[in-house]
Amino acid sequence: MFQVLDSATLFHLLDASPEAVFHTIETGGWSGCVWPGNEEWEMHEPCAQVRSLTIHYATVRHPGAETRRYEILAQTLASQVCPRGPHGHLDVDPMIQHTLLWLWALSGGLSPPENPPENPEAPAPIPVPGGNRVAFTTTSLELLEAFLFSGEVAAQQVASAFLQSYHDELAHRALELVAVLTREETAQAVDDDVVCSVCGTEGLDFWYSGQTWGETLCETCYETRVQEGQARSLAP
């Protein structure tokens, strides 16, 4: 997984009073957390700070939810601001991987760019749909929150509303990835076979679904649709 969110925007969105964060941490018995104003606050890296702020954010907005979901959101966001990279703060948990998959889909599924040889310590920023990283970070928080506390339908609604306001190639690619991801989750939830709408092939393990043509296609039929100019290729 790569880091694609804007740190300053994330801190702004999660901002809360020191007293409120302290109350959440103490009441919930969250170990390893500090709060703004604590003498140790500035000693911690941004990832530790974001974890504390996120746990407070999620607790206030979703009281009574499963605390594991607070931690999943906290780990996901903390991984985005860790100076040593995203992987050190992520548990091997299928739900965390699933949450990251939604962020990957919203971003358009691009791979991290190569570091410029002249400055290996400063990798080039990863492009995002629409090109506005502040807006993308704001929507990403809303998306991850929707997925973890309301489900994939709510997550798809957030993603679609954001992506449909842009018309660049990356936004189109992200829309297709979100559609595929939602279709996969829906099929898994109902334990239903996925069938190609064109040729009728059943039991698809991988398929394509487009917002504009509203059908589920196998790979062969999808490639035909691309060649006919009715779909955009997902190839980088």
PDB file of C-alpha atoms in Angstrom:
ATOM      1  CA  MET A   1       0.000   0.000   0.000  1.00  0.00           C
ATOM      2  CA  PHE A   2       1.156   3.552  -0.676  1.00  0.00           C
ATOM      3  CA  GLN A   3       0.666   6.903   1.033  1.00  0.00           C
ATOM      4  CA  VAL A   4      -1.738   9.073  -0.923  1.00  0.00           C
ATOM      5  CA  LEU A   5      -3.411  11.367   1.647  1.00  0.00           C
ATOM      6  CA  ASP A   6      -2.390  14.901   2.550  1.00  0.00           C
ATOM      7  CA  SER A   7      -1.078  14.970   6.134  1.00  0.00           C
ATOM      8  CA  ALA A   8      -1.953  18.598   6.909  1.00  0.00           C
ATOM      9  CA  THR A   9      -5.540  18.081   5.726  1.00  0.00           C
ATOM     10  CA  LEU A  10      -5.837  14.901   7.760  1.00  0.00           C
ATOM     11  CA  PHE A  11      -4.699  16.635  10.944  1.00  0.00           C
ATOM     12  CA  HIS A  12      -7.156  19.459  10.264  1.00  0.00           C
ATOM     13  CA  LEU A  13     -10.072  17.059   9.794  1.00  0.00           C
ATOM     14  CA  LEU A  14      -9.235  15.139  12.984  1.00  0.00           C
ATOM     15  CA  ASP A  15      -8.539  18.202  15.129  1.00  0.00           C
ATOM     16  CA  ALA A  16     -10.140  18.187  18.575  1.00  0.00           C
ATOM     17  CA  SER A  17      -9.586  19.808  21.959  1.00  0.00           C
ATOM     18  CA  PRO A  18      -6.928  18.238  24.212  1.00  0.00           C
ATOM     19  CA  GLU A  19      -9.515  17.737  26.953  1.00  0.00           C
ATOM     20  CA  ALA A  20     -11.855  15.830  24.653  1.00  0.00           C
ATOM     21  CA  VAL A  21      -9.123  13.544  23.307  1.00  0.00           C
ATOM     22  CA  PHE A  22      -7.853  12.887  26.839  1.00  0.00           C
ATOM     23  CA  HIS A  23     -11.371  11.972  27.998  1.00  0.00           C
ATOM     24  CA  THR A  24     -11.850   9.507  25.118  1.00  0.00           C
ATOM     25  CA  ILE A  25      -8.501   7.823  25.705  1.00  0.00           C
ATOM     26  CA  GLU A  26      -8.952   7.524  29.446  1.00  0.00           C
ATOM     27  CA  THR A  27     -12.588   6.416  29.278  1.00  0.00           C
ATOM     28  CA  GLY A  28     -11.890   3.830  26.605  1.00  0.00           C
ATOM     29  CA  GLY A  29      -8.718   2.564  28.236  1.00  0.00           C
ATOM     30  CA  TRP A  30      -6.723   2.987  25.020  1.00  0.00           C
ATOM     31  CA  SER A  31      -3.130   1.972  25.659  1.00  0.00           C
ATOM     32  CA  GLY A  32      -0.242   3.637  23.889  1.00  0.00           C
ATOM     33  CA  CYS A  33      -2.203   6.806  23.161  1.00  0.00           C
ATOM     34  CA  VAL A  34      -1.336  10.367  24.122  1.00  0.00           C
ATOM     35  CA  TRP A  35      -3.265  13.580  23.609  1.00  0.00           C
ATOM     36  CA  PRO A  36      -2.491  17.126  22.417  1.00  0.00           C
ATOM     37  CA  GLY A  37      -0.947  19.129  25.219  1.00  0.00           C
ATOM     38  CA  ASN A  38       0.538  16.100  26.908  1.00  0.00           C
ATOM     39  CA  GLU A  39       4.259  16.520  27.587  1.00  0.00           C
ATOM     40  CA  GLU A  40       4.971  13.514  25.381  1.00  0.00           C
ATOM     41  CA  TRP A  41       2.779  14.631  22.466  1.00  0.00           C
ATOM     42  CA  GLU A  42       5.526  16.304  20.418  1.00  0.00           C
ATOM     43  CA  MET A  43       7.896  13.399  21.074  1.00  0.00           C
ATOM     44  CA  HIS A  44       5.684  11.057  19.062  1.00  0.00           C
ATOM     45  CA  GLU A  45       5.709  10.722  15.293  1.00  0.00           C
ATOM     46  CA  PRO A  46       2.710  11.925  13.267  1.00  0.00           C
ATOM     47  CA  CYS A  47       1.400   8.356  12.932  1.00  0.00           C
ATOM     48  CA  ALA A  48       1.040   8.017  16.720  1.00  0.00           C
ATOM     49  CA  GLN A  49      -0.667  11.400  16.914  1.00  0.00           C
ATOM     50  CA  VAL A  50      -3.103  10.522  14.122  1.00  0.00           C
ATOM     51  CA  ARG A  51      -3.951   7.229  15.835  1.00  0.00           C
ATOM     52  CA  SER A  52      -5.014   9.045  19.018  1.00  0.00           C
ATOM     53  CA  LEU A  53      -6.966  11.712  17.136  1.00  0.00           C
ATOM     54  CA  THR A  54      -8.698   9.118  14.960  1.00  0.00           C
ATOM     55  CA  ILE A  55      -9.795   6.986  17.895  1.00  0.00           C
ATOM     56  CA  HIS A  56     -11.357  10.076  19.449  1.00  0.00           C
ATOM     57  CA  TYR A  57     -12.938  11.106  16.111  1.00  0.00           C
ATOM     58  CA  ALA A  58     -14.504   7.682  15.554  1.00  0.00           C
ATOM     59  CA  THR A  59     -15.652   7.280  19.161  1.00  0.00           C
ATOM     60  CA  VAL A  60     -17.498  10.603  19.127  1.00  0.00           C
ATOM     61  CA  ARG A  61     -19.094  10.093  15.715  1.00  0.00           C
ATOM     62  CA  HIS A  62     -19.979   6.417  16.164  1.00  0.00           C
ATOM     63  CA  PRO A  63     -20.627   5.772  19.856  1.00  0.00           C
ATOM     64  CA  GLY A  64     -21.451   2.164  20.602  1.00  0.00           C
ATOM     65  CA  ALA A  65     -19.753   0.809  17.491  1.00  0.00           C
ATOM     66  CA  GLU A  66     -17.346  -2.124  17.685  1.00  0.00           C
ATOM     67  CA  THR A  67     -14.094  -0.701  19.060  1.00  0.00           C
ATOM     68  CA  ARG A  68     -12.130  -2.843  16.600  1.00  0.00           C
ATOM     69  CA  ARG A  69     -13.455  -0.590  13.855  1.00  0.00           C
ATOM     70  CA  TYR A  70     -12.096   2.476  15.636  1.00  0.00           C
ATOM     71  CA  GLU A  71      -8.689   0.803  15.646  1.00  0.00           C
ATOM     72  CA  ILE A  72      -8.917  -0.199  11.978  1.00  0.00           C
ATOM     73  CA  LEU A  73      -9.694   3.374  10.926  1.00  0.00           C
ATOM     74  CA  ALA A  74      -6.920   4.647  13.212  1.00  0.00           C
ATOM     75  CA  GLN A  75      -4.334   2.243  11.797  1.00  0.00           C
ATOM     76  CA  THR A  76      -5.325   3.007   8.224  1.00  0.00           C
ATOM     77  CA  LEU A  77      -5.002   6.772   8.654  1.00  0.00           C
ATOM     78  CA  ALA A  78      -1.843   6.485  10.770  1.00  0.00           C
ATOM     79  CA  SER A  79      -0.196   4.495   7.990  1.00  0.00           C
ATOM     80  CA  GLN A  80      -0.738   7.451   5.673  1.00  0.00           C
ATOM     81  CA  VAL A  81       1.417   9.845   7.700  1.00  0.00           C
ATOM     82  CA  CYS A  82       4.161   7.528   8.961  1.00  0.00           C
ATOM     83  CA  PRO A  83       7.574   8.913   7.901  1.00  0.00           C
ATOM     84  CA  ARG A  84       8.943   5.373   7.552  1.00  0.00           C
ATOM     85  CA  GLY A  85       6.211   4.236   5.189  1.00  0.00           C
ATOM     86  CA  PRO A  86       2.719   2.770   5.579  1.00  0.00           C
ATOM     87  CA  HIS A  87       3.352  -0.865   6.440  1.00  0.00           C
ATOM     88  CA  GLY A  88       4.771  -0.698   9.959  1.00  0.00           C
ATOM     89  CA  HIS A  89       1.463   0.341  11.525  1.00  0.00           C
ATOM     90  CA  LEU A  90      -0.816  -2.166   9.842  1.00  0.00           C
ATOM     91  CA  ASP A  91      -1.871  -5.441  11.449  1.00  0.00           C
ATOM     92  CA  VAL A  92      -2.315  -8.505   9.270  1.00  0.00           C
ATOM     93  CA  ASP A  93      -6.087  -8.269   9.439  1.00  0.00           C
ATOM     94  CA  PRO A  94      -8.421  -8.976   6.486  1.00  0.00           C
ATOM     95  CA  MET A  95     -10.640  -6.043   7.474  1.00  0.00           C
ATOM     96  CA  ILE A  96      -7.685  -3.656   7.392  1.00  0.00           C
ATOM     97  CA  GLN A  97      -6.676  -4.947   3.973  1.00  0.00           C
ATOM     98  CA  HIS A  98     -10.265  -4.533   2.801  1.00  0.00           C
ATOM     99  CA  THR A  99     -10.353  -0.960   4.103  1.00  0.00           C
ATOM    100  CA  LEU A 100      -7.110  -0.152   2.289  1.00  0.00           C
ATOM    101  CA  LEU A 101      -8.579  -1.646  -0.873  1.00  0.00           C
ATOM    102  CA  TRP A 102     -11.332   0.974  -0.828  1.00  0.00           C
ATOM    103  CA  LEU A 103      -8.744   3.743  -0.525  1.00  0.00           C
ATOM    104  CA  TRP A 104      -6.760   2.189  -3.380  1.00  0.00           C
ATOM    105  CA  ALA A 105      -9.881   2.059  -5.575  1.00  0.00           C
ATOM    106  CA  LEU A 106     -10.798   5.692  -4.842  1.00  0.00           C
ATOM    107  CA  SER A 107      -7.280   6.761  -5.820  1.00  0.00           C
ATOM    108  CA  GLY A 108      -7.585   5.081  -9.197  1.00  0.00           C
ATOM    109  CA  GLY A 109      -5.370   2.102  -8.430  1.00  0.00           C
ATOM    110  CA  LEU A 110      -2.099   3.593  -9.634  1.00  0.00           C
ATOM    111  CA  SER A 111       1.219   2.211  -8.430  1.00  0.00           C
ATOM    112  CA  PRO A 112       3.586   4.523  -6.533  1.00  0.00           C
ATOM    113  CA  PRO A 113       5.845   6.448  -8.920  1.00  0.00           C
ATOM    114  CA  GLU A 114       9.588   5.894  -8.967  1.00  0.00           C
ATOM    115  CA  ASN A 115      11.620   8.233  -6.757  1.00  0.00           C
ATOM    116  CA  PRO A 116      13.433  10.885  -8.786  1.00  0.00           C
ATOM    117  CA  PRO A 117      17.100   9.798  -8.888  1.00  0.00           C
ATOM    118  CA  GLU A 118      18.298  13.305  -7.974  1.00  0.00           C
ATOM    119  CA  ASN A 119      16.255  13.328  -4.763  1.00  0.00           C
ATOM    120  CA  PRO A 120      15.575   9.799  -3.484  1.00  0.00           C
ATOM    121  CA  GLU A 121      14.295  11.115  -0.143  1.00  0.00           C
ATOM    122  CA  ALA A 122      11.379  12.968  -1.753  1.00  0.00           C
ATOM    123  CA  PRO A 123       9.251  10.671  -3.930  1.00  0.00           C
ATOM    124  CA  ALA A 124       6.986  12.304  -6.470  1.00  0.00           C
ATOM    125  CA  PRO A 125       3.417  12.680  -5.199  1.00  0.00           C
ATOM    126  CA  ILE A 126       0.978  10.065  -6.421  1.00  0.00           C
ATOM    127  CA  PRO A 127      -1.692  11.570  -8.717  1.00  0.00           C
ATOM    128  CA  VAL A 128      -5.273  11.542  -7.433  1.00  0.00           C
ATOM    129  CA  PRO A 129      -8.580  11.879  -9.297  1.00  0.00           C
ATOM    130  CA  GLY A 130      -9.337  15.540  -9.871  1.00  0.00           C
ATOM    131  CA  GLY A 131      -5.830  16.582  -8.867  1.00  0.00           C
ATOM    132  CA  ASN A 132      -7.002  18.255  -5.625  1.00  0.00           C
ATOM    133  CA  ARG A 133      -5.319  16.368  -2.773  1.00  0.00           C
ATOM    134  CA  VAL A 134      -7.179  18.307  -0.075  1.00  0.00           C
ATOM    135  CA  ALA A 135     -10.551  17.358  -1.558  1.00  0.00           C
ATOM    136  CA  PHE A 136      -9.346  13.797  -2.109  1.00  0.00           C
ATOM    137  CA  THR A 137      -8.186  13.460   1.515  1.00  0.00           C
ATOM    138  CA  THR A 138     -11.478  14.866   2.807  1.00  0.00           C
ATOM    139  CA  THR A 139     -13.462  12.402   0.704  1.00  0.00           C
ATOM    140  CA  SER A 140     -11.163   9.517   1.659  1.00  0.00           C
ATOM    141  CA  LEU A 141     -11.907  10.020   5.348  1.00  0.00           C
ATOM    142  CA  GLU A 142     -15.629  10.128   4.584  1.00  0.00           C
ATOM    143  CA  LEU A 143     -15.316   7.002   2.421  1.00  0.00           C
ATOM    144  CA  LEU A 144     -13.390   4.929   4.982  1.00  0.00           C
ATOM    145  CA  GLU A 145     -15.773   6.023   7.723  1.00  0.00           C
ATOM    146  CA  ALA A 146     -18.768   5.050   5.591  1.00  0.00           C
ATOM    147  CA  PHE A 147     -17.317   1.629   4.781  1.00  0.00           C
ATOM    148  CA  LEU A 148     -16.377   0.743   8.359  1.00  0.00           C
ATOM    149  CA  PHE A 149     -19.509   2.019  10.089  1.00  0.00           C
ATOM    150  CA  SER A 150     -22.249   1.833   7.423  1.00  0.00           C
ATOM    151  CA  GLY A 151     -21.112  -0.687   4.785  1.00  0.00           C
ATOM    152  CA  GLU A 152     -20.051  -0.926   1.160  1.00  0.00           C
ATOM    153  CA  VAL A 153     -23.229   0.653  -0.254  1.00  0.00           C
ATOM    154  CA  ALA A 154     -22.593   3.833   1.726  1.00  0.00           C
ATOM    155  CA  ALA A 155     -18.941   3.725   0.687  1.00  0.00           C
ATOM    156  CA  GLN A 156     -19.869   3.423  -2.983  1.00  0.00           C
ATOM    157  CA  GLN A 157     -22.230   6.396  -2.702  1.00  0.00           C
ATOM    158  CA  VAL A 158     -19.470   8.562  -1.235  1.00  0.00           C
ATOM    159  CA  ALA A 159     -16.961   7.468  -3.872  1.00  0.00           C
ATOM    160  CA  SER A 160     -19.343   7.886  -6.807  1.00  0.00           C
ATOM    161  CA  ALA A 161     -20.483  11.363  -5.757  1.00  0.00           C
ATOM    162  CA  PHE A 162     -16.866  12.496  -5.569  1.00  0.00           C
ATOM    163  CA  LEU A 163     -15.569  10.844  -8.725  1.00  0.00           C
ATOM    164  CA  GLN A 164     -18.486  11.814 -10.953  1.00  0.00           C
ATOM    165  CA  SER A 165     -17.639  15.479 -10.395  1.00  0.00           C
ATOM    166  CA  TYR A 166     -14.386  14.965 -12.326  1.00  0.00           C
ATOM    167  CA  HIS A 167     -13.816  13.927 -15.920  1.00  0.00           C
ATOM    168  CA  ASP A 168     -10.138  13.001 -16.037  1.00  0.00           C
ATOM    169  CA  GLU A 169      -8.905   9.526 -16.939  1.00  0.00           C
ATOM    170  CA  LEU A 170      -7.956   8.688 -13.357  1.00  0.00           C
ATOM    171  CA  ALA A 171     -11.457   9.484 -12.104  1.00  0.00           C
ATOM    172  CA  HIS A 172     -12.967   7.202 -14.764  1.00  0.00           C
ATOM    173  CA  ARG A 173     -10.572   4.444 -13.768  1.00  0.00           C
ATOM    174  CA  ALA A 174     -11.452   4.895 -10.090  1.00  0.00           C
ATOM    175  CA  LEU A 175     -15.179   4.709 -10.869  1.00  0.00           C
ATOM    176  CA  GLU A 176     -14.668   1.378 -12.608  1.00  0.00           C
ATOM    177  CA  LEU A 177     -12.591   0.020  -9.732  1.00  0.00           C
ATOM    178  CA  VAL A 178     -15.216   1.080  -7.194  1.00  0.00           C
ATOM    179  CA  ALA A 179     -17.917  -0.597  -9.294  1.00  0.00           C
ATOM    180  CA  VAL A 180     -15.899  -3.812  -9.501  1.00  0.00           C
ATOM    181  CA  LEU A 181     -15.117  -3.747  -5.786  1.00  0.00           C
ATOM    182  CA  THR A 182     -18.756  -3.205  -4.842  1.00  0.00           C
ATOM    183  CA  ARG A 183     -19.922  -5.955  -7.181  1.00  0.00           C
ATOM    184  CA  GLU A 184     -17.410  -8.391  -5.695  1.00  0.00           C
ATOM    185  CA  GLU A 185     -18.499  -7.610  -2.146  1.00  0.00           C
ATOM    186  CA  THR A 186     -22.176  -7.892  -3.021  1.00  0.00           C
ATOM    187  CA  ALA A 187     -21.670 -11.235  -4.721  1.00  0.00           C
ATOM    188  CA  GLN A 188     -19.679 -12.537  -1.768  1.00  0.00           C
ATOM    189  CA  ALA A 189     -22.306 -11.332   0.689  1.00  0.00           C
ATOM    190  CA  VAL A 190     -25.154 -13.185  -1.028  1.00  0.00           C
ATOM    191  CA  ASP A 191     -22.957 -16.129  -2.067  1.00  0.00           C
ATOM    192  CA  ASP A 192     -24.196 -15.734  -5.624  1.00  0.00           C
ATOM    193  CA  ASP A 193     -22.506 -16.750  -8.872  1.00  0.00           C
ATOM    194  CA  VAL A 194     -21.344 -13.891 -11.075  1.00  0.00           C
ATOM    195  CA  VAL A 195     -22.481 -14.268 -14.688  1.00  0.00           C
ATOM    196  CA  CYS A 196     -21.246 -12.394 -17.769  1.00  0.00           C
ATOM    197  CA  SER A 197     -24.138 -10.339 -19.131  1.00  0.00           C
ATOM    198  CA  VAL A 198     -22.948 -10.776 -22.742  1.00  0.00           C
ATOM    199  CA  CYS A 199     -21.827 -14.384 -23.204  1.00  0.00           C
ATOM    200  CA  GLY A 200     -23.448 -15.950 -20.130  1.00  0.00           C
ATOM    201  CA  THR A 201     -20.274 -17.434 -18.631  1.00  0.00           C
ATOM    202  CA  GLU A 202     -21.037 -18.376 -15.032  1.00  0.00           C
ATOM    203  CA  GLY A 203     -18.999 -18.528 -11.841  1.00  0.00           C
ATOM    204  CA  LEU A 204     -16.654 -15.667 -12.702  1.00  0.00           C
ATOM    205  CA  ASP A 205     -13.868 -15.145 -10.159  1.00  0.00           C
ATOM    206  CA  PHE A 206     -12.911 -11.836 -11.808  1.00  0.00           C
ATOM    207  CA  TRP A 207     -15.157  -9.527 -13.790  1.00  0.00           C
ATOM    208  CA  TYR A 208     -15.725  -5.950 -14.962  1.00  0.00           C
ATOM    209  CA  SER A 209     -18.666  -3.672 -14.266  1.00  0.00           C
ATOM    210  CA  GLY A 210     -19.032  -0.162 -15.674  1.00  0.00           C
ATOM    211  CA  GLN A 211     -21.040   2.815 -14.442  1.00  0.00           C
ATOM    212  CA  THR A 212     -21.904   3.818 -18.012  1.00  0.00           C
ATOM    213  CA  TRP A 213     -22.932   0.438 -19.433  1.00  0.00           C
ATOM    214  CA  GLY A 214     -24.267  -1.190 -16.247  1.00  0.00           C
ATOM    215  CA  GLU A 215     -23.367  -4.798 -17.070  1.00  0.00           C
ATOM    216  CA  THR A 216     -21.093  -7.445 -15.592  1.00  0.00           C
ATOM    217  CA  LEU A 217     -18.591  -8.707 -18.181  1.00  0.00           C
ATOM    218  CA  CYS A 218     -16.003 -11.472 -18.314  1.00  0.00           C
ATOM    219  CA  GLU A 219     -12.500 -10.475 -19.389  1.00  0.00           C
ATOM    220  CA  THR A 220     -12.987 -11.450 -23.040  1.00  0.00           C
ATOM    221  CA  CYS A 221     -16.228  -9.501 -23.403  1.00  0.00           C
ATOM    222  CA  TYR A 222     -14.739  -6.560 -21.545  1.00  0.00           C
ATOM    223  CA  GLU A 223     -11.780  -6.406 -23.952  1.00  0.00           C
ATOM    224  CA  THR A 224     -14.247  -6.473 -26.846  1.00  0.00           C
ATOM    225  CA  ARG A 225     -16.122  -3.578 -25.245  1.00  0.00           C
ATOM    226  CA  VAL A 226     -12.840  -1.654 -24.936  1.00  0.00           C
ATOM    227  CA  GLN A 227     -11.986  -2.255 -28.600  1.00  0.00           C
ATOM    228  CA  GLU A 228     -15.432  -1.023 -29.586  1.00  0.00           C
ATOM    229  CA  GLY A 229     -14.807   2.174 -27.650  1.00  0.00           C
ATOM    230  CA  GLN A 230     -17.611   1.561 -25.154  1.00  0.00           C
ATOM    231  CA  ALA A 231     -15.350   1.113 -22.120  1.00  0.00           C
ATOM    232  CA  ARG A 232     -12.023   2.408 -20.842  1.00  0.00           C
ATOM    233  CA  SER A 233      -9.173   0.023 -20.272  1.00  0.00           C
ATOM    234  CA  LEU A 234      -8.056  -0.535 -16.666  1.00  0.00           C
ATOM    235  CA  ALA A 235      -4.467  -1.066 -17.792  1.00  0.00           C
ATOM    236  CA  PRO A 236      -2.069   1.563 -16.320  1.00  0.00           C
TER     237      PRO A 236
END
